[in-house]
Short mmCIF file of the C-alpha atoms (twelve columns), coordinates in Angstrom:
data_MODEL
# 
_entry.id   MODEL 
# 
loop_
_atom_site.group_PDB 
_atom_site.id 
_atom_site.type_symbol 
_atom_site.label_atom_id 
_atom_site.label_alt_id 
_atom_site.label_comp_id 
_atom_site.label_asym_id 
_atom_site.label_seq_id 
_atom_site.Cartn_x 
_atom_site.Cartn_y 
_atom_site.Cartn_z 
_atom_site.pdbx_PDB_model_num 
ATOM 1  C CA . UNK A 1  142.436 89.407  91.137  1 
ATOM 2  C CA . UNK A 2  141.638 93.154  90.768  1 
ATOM 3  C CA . UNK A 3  141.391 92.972  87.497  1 
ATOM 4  C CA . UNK A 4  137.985 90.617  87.810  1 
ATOM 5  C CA . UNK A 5  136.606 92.855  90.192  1 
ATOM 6  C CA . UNK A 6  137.044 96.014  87.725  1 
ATOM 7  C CA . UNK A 7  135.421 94.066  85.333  1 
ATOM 8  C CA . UNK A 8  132.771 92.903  87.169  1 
ATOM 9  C CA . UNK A 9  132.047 96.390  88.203  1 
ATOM 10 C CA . UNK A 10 131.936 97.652  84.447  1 
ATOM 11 C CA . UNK A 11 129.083 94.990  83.442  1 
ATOM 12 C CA . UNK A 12 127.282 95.423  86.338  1 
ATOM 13 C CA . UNK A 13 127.179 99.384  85.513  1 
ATOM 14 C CA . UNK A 14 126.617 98.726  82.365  1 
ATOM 15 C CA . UNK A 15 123.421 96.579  82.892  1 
ATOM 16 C CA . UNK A 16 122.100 99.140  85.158  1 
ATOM 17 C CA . UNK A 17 122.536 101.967 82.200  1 
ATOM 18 C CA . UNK A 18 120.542 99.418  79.794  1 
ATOM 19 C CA . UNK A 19 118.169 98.640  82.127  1 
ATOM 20 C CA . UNK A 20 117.416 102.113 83.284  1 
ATOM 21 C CA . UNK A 21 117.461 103.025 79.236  1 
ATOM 22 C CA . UNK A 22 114.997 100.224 78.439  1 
ATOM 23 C CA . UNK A 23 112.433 100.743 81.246  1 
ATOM 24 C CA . UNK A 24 112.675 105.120 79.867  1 
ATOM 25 C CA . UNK A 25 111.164 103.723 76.909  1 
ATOM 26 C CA . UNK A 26 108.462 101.346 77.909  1 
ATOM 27 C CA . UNK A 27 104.978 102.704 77.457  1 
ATOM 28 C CA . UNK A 28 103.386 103.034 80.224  1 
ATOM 29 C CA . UNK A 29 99.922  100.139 80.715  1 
ATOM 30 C CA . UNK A 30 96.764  101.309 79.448  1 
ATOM 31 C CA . UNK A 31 94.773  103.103 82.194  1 
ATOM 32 C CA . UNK A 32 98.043  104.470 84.687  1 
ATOM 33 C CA . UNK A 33 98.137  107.632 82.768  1 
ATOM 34 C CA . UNK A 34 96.331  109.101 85.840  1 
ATOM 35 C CA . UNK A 35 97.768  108.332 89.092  1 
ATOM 36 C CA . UNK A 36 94.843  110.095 91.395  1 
ATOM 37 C CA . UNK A 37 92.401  107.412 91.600  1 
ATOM 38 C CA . UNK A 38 95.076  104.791 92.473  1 
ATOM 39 C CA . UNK A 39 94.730  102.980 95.406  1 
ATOM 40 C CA . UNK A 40 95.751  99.572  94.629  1 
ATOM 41 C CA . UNK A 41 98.906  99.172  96.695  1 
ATOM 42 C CA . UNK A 42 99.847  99.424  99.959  1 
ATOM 43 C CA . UNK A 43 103.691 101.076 99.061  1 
ATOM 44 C CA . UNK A 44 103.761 103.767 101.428 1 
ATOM 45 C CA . UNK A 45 107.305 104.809 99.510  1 
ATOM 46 C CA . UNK A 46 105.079 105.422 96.465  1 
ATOM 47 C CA . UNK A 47 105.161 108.770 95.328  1 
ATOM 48 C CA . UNK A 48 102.770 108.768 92.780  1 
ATOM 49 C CA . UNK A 49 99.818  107.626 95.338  1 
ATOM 50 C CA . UNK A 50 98.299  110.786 96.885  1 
ATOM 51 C CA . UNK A 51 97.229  109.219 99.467  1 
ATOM 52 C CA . UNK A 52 99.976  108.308 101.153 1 
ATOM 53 C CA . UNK A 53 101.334 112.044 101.161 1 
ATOM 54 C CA . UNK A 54 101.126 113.676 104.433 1 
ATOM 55 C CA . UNK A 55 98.803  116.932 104.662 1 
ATOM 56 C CA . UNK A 56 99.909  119.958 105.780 1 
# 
């Protein structure tokens, strides 16, 4: 029975690795190149939204 778990394991890991690899290489859309004026979502664990950083 261990032997489908280790397996199991090793594809899921291994889709993660392709996945991460395939979204590395995706352009990113037209028009997100600047991240300042965004203010689209309400994600507050974005960290490419300024506003949603605390001030000091």
């Amino acid at each position: 029975m261990s032997i489908y778990a280790i397996i199991f394991l090793a594809v899921l890991f291994a889709v993660y690795i392709g996945s991460y690899m395939l979204n590395k290489n995706t352009p990113k859309p037209e028009g997100c190149e600047d991240m300042k004026e965004c203010s689209a979502c309400g994600n507050f664990a974005c960290t490419m939204n300024s506003h949603h950083k605390e001030e000091e």
